[in-house]
Coordinates of C-alpha atoms in Angstrom, one line a residue:
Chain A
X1 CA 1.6 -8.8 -18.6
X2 CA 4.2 -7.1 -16.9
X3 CA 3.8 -5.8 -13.6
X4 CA 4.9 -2.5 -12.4
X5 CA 8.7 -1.9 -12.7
X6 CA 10.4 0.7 -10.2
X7 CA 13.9 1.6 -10.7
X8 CA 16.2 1.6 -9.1
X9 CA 15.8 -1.3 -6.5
X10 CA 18.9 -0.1 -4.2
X11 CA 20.6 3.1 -3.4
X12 CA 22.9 5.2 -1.3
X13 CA 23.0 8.5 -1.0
X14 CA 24.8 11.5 1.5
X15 CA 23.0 13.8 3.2
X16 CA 22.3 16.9 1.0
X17 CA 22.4 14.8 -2.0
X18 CA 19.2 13.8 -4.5
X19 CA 18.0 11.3 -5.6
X20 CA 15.1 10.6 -8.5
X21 CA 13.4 7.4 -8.4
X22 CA 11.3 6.0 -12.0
X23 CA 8.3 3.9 -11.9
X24 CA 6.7 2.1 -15.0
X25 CA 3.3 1.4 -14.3
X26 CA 1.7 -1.7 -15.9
X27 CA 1.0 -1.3 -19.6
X28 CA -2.8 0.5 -19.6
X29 CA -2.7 1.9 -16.1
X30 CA -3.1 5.5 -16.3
X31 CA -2.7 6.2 -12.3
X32 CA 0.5 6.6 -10.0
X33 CA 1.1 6.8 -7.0
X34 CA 3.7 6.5 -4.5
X35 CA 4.1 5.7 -0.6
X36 CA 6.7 5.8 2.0
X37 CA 7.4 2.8 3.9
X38 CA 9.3 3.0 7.6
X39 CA 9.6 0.7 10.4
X40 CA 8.2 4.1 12.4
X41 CA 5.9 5.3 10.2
X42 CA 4.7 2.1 8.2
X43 CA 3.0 3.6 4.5
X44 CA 2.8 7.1 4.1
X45 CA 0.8 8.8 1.2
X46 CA 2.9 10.6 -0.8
X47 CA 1.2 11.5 -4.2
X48 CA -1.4 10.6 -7.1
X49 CA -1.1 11.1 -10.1
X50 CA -3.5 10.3 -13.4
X51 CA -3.1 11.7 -16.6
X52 CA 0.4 13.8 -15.8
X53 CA -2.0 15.8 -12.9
X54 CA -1.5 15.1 -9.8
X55 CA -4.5 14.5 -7.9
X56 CA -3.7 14.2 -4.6
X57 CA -0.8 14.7 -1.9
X58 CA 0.2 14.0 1.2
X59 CA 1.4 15.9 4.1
X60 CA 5.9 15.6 2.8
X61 CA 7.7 18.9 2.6
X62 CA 8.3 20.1 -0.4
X63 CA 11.8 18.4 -1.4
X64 CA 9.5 15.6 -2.2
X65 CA 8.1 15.8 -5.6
X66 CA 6.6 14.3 -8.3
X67 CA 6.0 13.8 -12.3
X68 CA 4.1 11.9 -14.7
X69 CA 4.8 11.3 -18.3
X70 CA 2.6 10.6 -21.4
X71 CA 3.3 7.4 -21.5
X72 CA 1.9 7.2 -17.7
X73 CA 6.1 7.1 -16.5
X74 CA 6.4 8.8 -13.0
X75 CA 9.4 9.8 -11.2
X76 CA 9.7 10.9 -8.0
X77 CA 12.6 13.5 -6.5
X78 CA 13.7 13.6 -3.3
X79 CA 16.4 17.6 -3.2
X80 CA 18.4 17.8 -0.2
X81 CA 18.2 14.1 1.7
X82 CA 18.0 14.1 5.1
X83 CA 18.9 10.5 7.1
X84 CA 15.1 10.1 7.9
X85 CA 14.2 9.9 4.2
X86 CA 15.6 6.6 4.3
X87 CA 12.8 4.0 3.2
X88 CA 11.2 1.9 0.9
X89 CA 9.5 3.5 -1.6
X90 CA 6.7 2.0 -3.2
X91 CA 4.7 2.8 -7.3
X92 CA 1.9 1.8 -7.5
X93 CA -0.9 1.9 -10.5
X94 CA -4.2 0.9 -10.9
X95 CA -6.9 1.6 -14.5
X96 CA -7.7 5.0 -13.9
X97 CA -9.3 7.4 -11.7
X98 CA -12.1 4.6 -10.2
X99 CA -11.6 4.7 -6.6
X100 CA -12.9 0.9 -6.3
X101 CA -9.8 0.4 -7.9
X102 CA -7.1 -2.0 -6.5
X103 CA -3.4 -1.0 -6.5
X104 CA -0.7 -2.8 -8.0
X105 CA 2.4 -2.4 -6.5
X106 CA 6.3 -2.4 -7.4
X107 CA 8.7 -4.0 -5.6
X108 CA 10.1 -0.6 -4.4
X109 CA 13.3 1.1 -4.6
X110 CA 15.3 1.1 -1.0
X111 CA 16.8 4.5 -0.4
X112 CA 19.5 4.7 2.0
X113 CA 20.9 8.3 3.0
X114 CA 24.4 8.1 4.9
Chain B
X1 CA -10.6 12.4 6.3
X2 CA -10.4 8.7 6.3
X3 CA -8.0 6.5 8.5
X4 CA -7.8 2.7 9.3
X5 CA -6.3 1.0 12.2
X6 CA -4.7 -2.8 12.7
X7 CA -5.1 -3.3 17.0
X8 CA -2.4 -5.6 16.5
X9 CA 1.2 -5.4 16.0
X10 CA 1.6 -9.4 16.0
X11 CA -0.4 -12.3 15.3
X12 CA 0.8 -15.7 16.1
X13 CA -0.8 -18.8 15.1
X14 CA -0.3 -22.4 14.8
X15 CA -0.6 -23.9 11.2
X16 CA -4.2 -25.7 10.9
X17 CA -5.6 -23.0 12.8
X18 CA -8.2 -20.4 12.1
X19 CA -6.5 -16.7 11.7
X20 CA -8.0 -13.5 12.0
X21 CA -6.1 -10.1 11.7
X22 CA -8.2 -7.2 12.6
X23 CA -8.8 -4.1 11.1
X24 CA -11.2 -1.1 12.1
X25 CA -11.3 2.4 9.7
X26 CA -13.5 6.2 10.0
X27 CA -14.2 7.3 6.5
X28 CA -16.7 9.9 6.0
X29 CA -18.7 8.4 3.4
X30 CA -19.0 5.0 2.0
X31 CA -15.8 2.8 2.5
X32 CA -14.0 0.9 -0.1
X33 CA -12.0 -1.4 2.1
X34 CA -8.3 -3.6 1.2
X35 CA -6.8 -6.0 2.2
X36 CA -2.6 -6.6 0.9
X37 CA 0.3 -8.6 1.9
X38 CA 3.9 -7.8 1.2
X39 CA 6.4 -10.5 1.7
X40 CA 9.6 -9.8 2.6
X41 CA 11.5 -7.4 0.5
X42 CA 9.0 -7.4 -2.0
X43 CA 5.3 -4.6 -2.5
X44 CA 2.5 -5.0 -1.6
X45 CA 0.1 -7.4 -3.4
X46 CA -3.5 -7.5 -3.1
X47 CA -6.0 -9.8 -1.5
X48 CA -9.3 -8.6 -1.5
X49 CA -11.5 -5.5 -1.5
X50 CA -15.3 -4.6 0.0
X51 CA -17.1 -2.4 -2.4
X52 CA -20.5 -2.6 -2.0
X53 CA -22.9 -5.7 -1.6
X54 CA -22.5 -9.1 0.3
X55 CA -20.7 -8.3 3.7
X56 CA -18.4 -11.7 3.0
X57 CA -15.7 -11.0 0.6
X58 CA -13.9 -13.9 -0.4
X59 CA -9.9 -13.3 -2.0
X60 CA -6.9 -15.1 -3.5
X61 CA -5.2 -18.0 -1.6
X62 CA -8.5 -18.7 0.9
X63 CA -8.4 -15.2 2.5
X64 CA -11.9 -13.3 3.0
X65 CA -12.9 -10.8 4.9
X66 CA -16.1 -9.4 7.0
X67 CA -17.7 -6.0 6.3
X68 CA -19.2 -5.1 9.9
X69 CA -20.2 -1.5 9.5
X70 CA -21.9 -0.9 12.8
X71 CA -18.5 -2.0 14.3
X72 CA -16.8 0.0 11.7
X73 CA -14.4 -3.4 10.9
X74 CA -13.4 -5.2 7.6
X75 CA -11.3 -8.5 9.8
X76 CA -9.4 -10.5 7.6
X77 CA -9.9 -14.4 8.0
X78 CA -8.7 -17.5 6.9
X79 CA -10.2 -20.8 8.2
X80 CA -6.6 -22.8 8.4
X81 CA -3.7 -21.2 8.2
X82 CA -0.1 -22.2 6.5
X83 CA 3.3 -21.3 6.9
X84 CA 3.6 -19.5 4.1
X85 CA 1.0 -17.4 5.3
X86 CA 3.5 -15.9 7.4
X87 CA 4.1 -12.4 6.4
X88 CA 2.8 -8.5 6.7
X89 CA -0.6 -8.1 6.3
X90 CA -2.2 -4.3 5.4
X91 CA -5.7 -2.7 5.8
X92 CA -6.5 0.0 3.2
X93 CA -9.4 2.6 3.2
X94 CA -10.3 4.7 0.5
X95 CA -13.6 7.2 -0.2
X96 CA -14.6 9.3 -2.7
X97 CA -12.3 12.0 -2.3
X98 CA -9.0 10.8 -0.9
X99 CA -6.3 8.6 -1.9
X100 CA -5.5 5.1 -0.5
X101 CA -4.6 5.4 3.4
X102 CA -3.3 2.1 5.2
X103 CA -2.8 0.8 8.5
X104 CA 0.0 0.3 10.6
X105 CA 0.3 -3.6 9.2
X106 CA 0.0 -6.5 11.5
X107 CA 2.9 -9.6 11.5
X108 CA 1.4 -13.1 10.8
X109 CA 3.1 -15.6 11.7
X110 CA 2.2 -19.0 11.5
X111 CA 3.9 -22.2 13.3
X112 CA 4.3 -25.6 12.4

């Protein structure tokens, strides 16, 4: 069974640029969400989503936003970088809406803003 | 709303050893407690969870964990650690309302 797939794994980016990051959660898992990972900060909450609604978010201005598909998909956009959006950031999906859940991670994509 | 902390930054231990990395959380409700390692350059992958029942919760590769809920603490254990346990471990607290907060991680590292 394949594991959740985030693409892409690497990028650059300028300041003032965006960028849109895609996450395939594993085949069956109808819940997304994504964190933030700094040295700083460690994870942050970013969104939920389950069934193309988002459930929850966290506390991100709103250049960061989300969407999730049909086929359970989600992207992520980040409009107008800044430097400190520079992170890992981290899908991940689990069955549904049970909150006893584990979450099954991608191996993030590493956004660098220059 | 829930939060989870890891006291440590840095745990160093030899191999053979007994480890424990700690982790205390506030939730308002009944906790649903995680445990995850990520490895460098890689997510996070799970190790174990406390819903509900027996306060020992054993997980993959000889982890398991202690549900103390007077002491608000779910401390990760393992009775003899490797080298290839080395890597960054994460608490994780979730309730009925909110998403999936985690702690700050702690750094195992394990010695020869």
């Amino acid at each position: 069974k394949a594991g959740v797939t985030q693409t892409p794994r690497y990028l650059i980016k300028t300041r003032g640029q965006q960028v849109t990051l895609s996450c395939s959660p594993i085949s069956g898992h109808r819940s997304v969400s994504w964190y933030q990972q700094t040295p700083g900060q460690g994870l942050q909450f970013l969104f939920e989503y389950f069934s193309e609604t988002q459930r929850n978010k966290g506390n991100f201005p709103g250049r960061f936003s989300g969407r999730q598909f049909s086929n359970s998909r989600s992207e992520m956009n980040v409009s107008t970088l800044e430097l400190g959006d520079s992170a890992l950031y981290l899908c991940a999906s689990s069955l549904g809406t049970a909150i006893t859940g584990e979450l099954f991670f991608g191996e993030g994509s590493r956004l660098t803003v220059l | 709303a829930q939060s989870v902390a890891q006291p440590e930054d840095q745990v160093n231990v030899a191999e053979g050893n007994p480890l424990t990395v700690k982790c205390t959380y506030s939730v308002s409700g009944n906790p649903y407690l995680f445990w995850y390692v990520q490895y460098p350059n890689r997510g996070l992958q799970f190790l174990l969870k406390y819903i509900t029942g027996d306060n020992l919760v054993k997980g993959s590769y000889g982890f398991e964990a202690e549900f103390n809920k007077s002491q608000t603490s779910f401390h990760l254990k393992k009775p003899s650690a490797l080298v290839s346990d080395s890597a960054l471990y994460f608490c994780a607290v979730r309730d009925a309302d909110n998403d999936m907060r985690f702690g700050a991680g702690t750094r195992l590292t394990v010695k020869p």
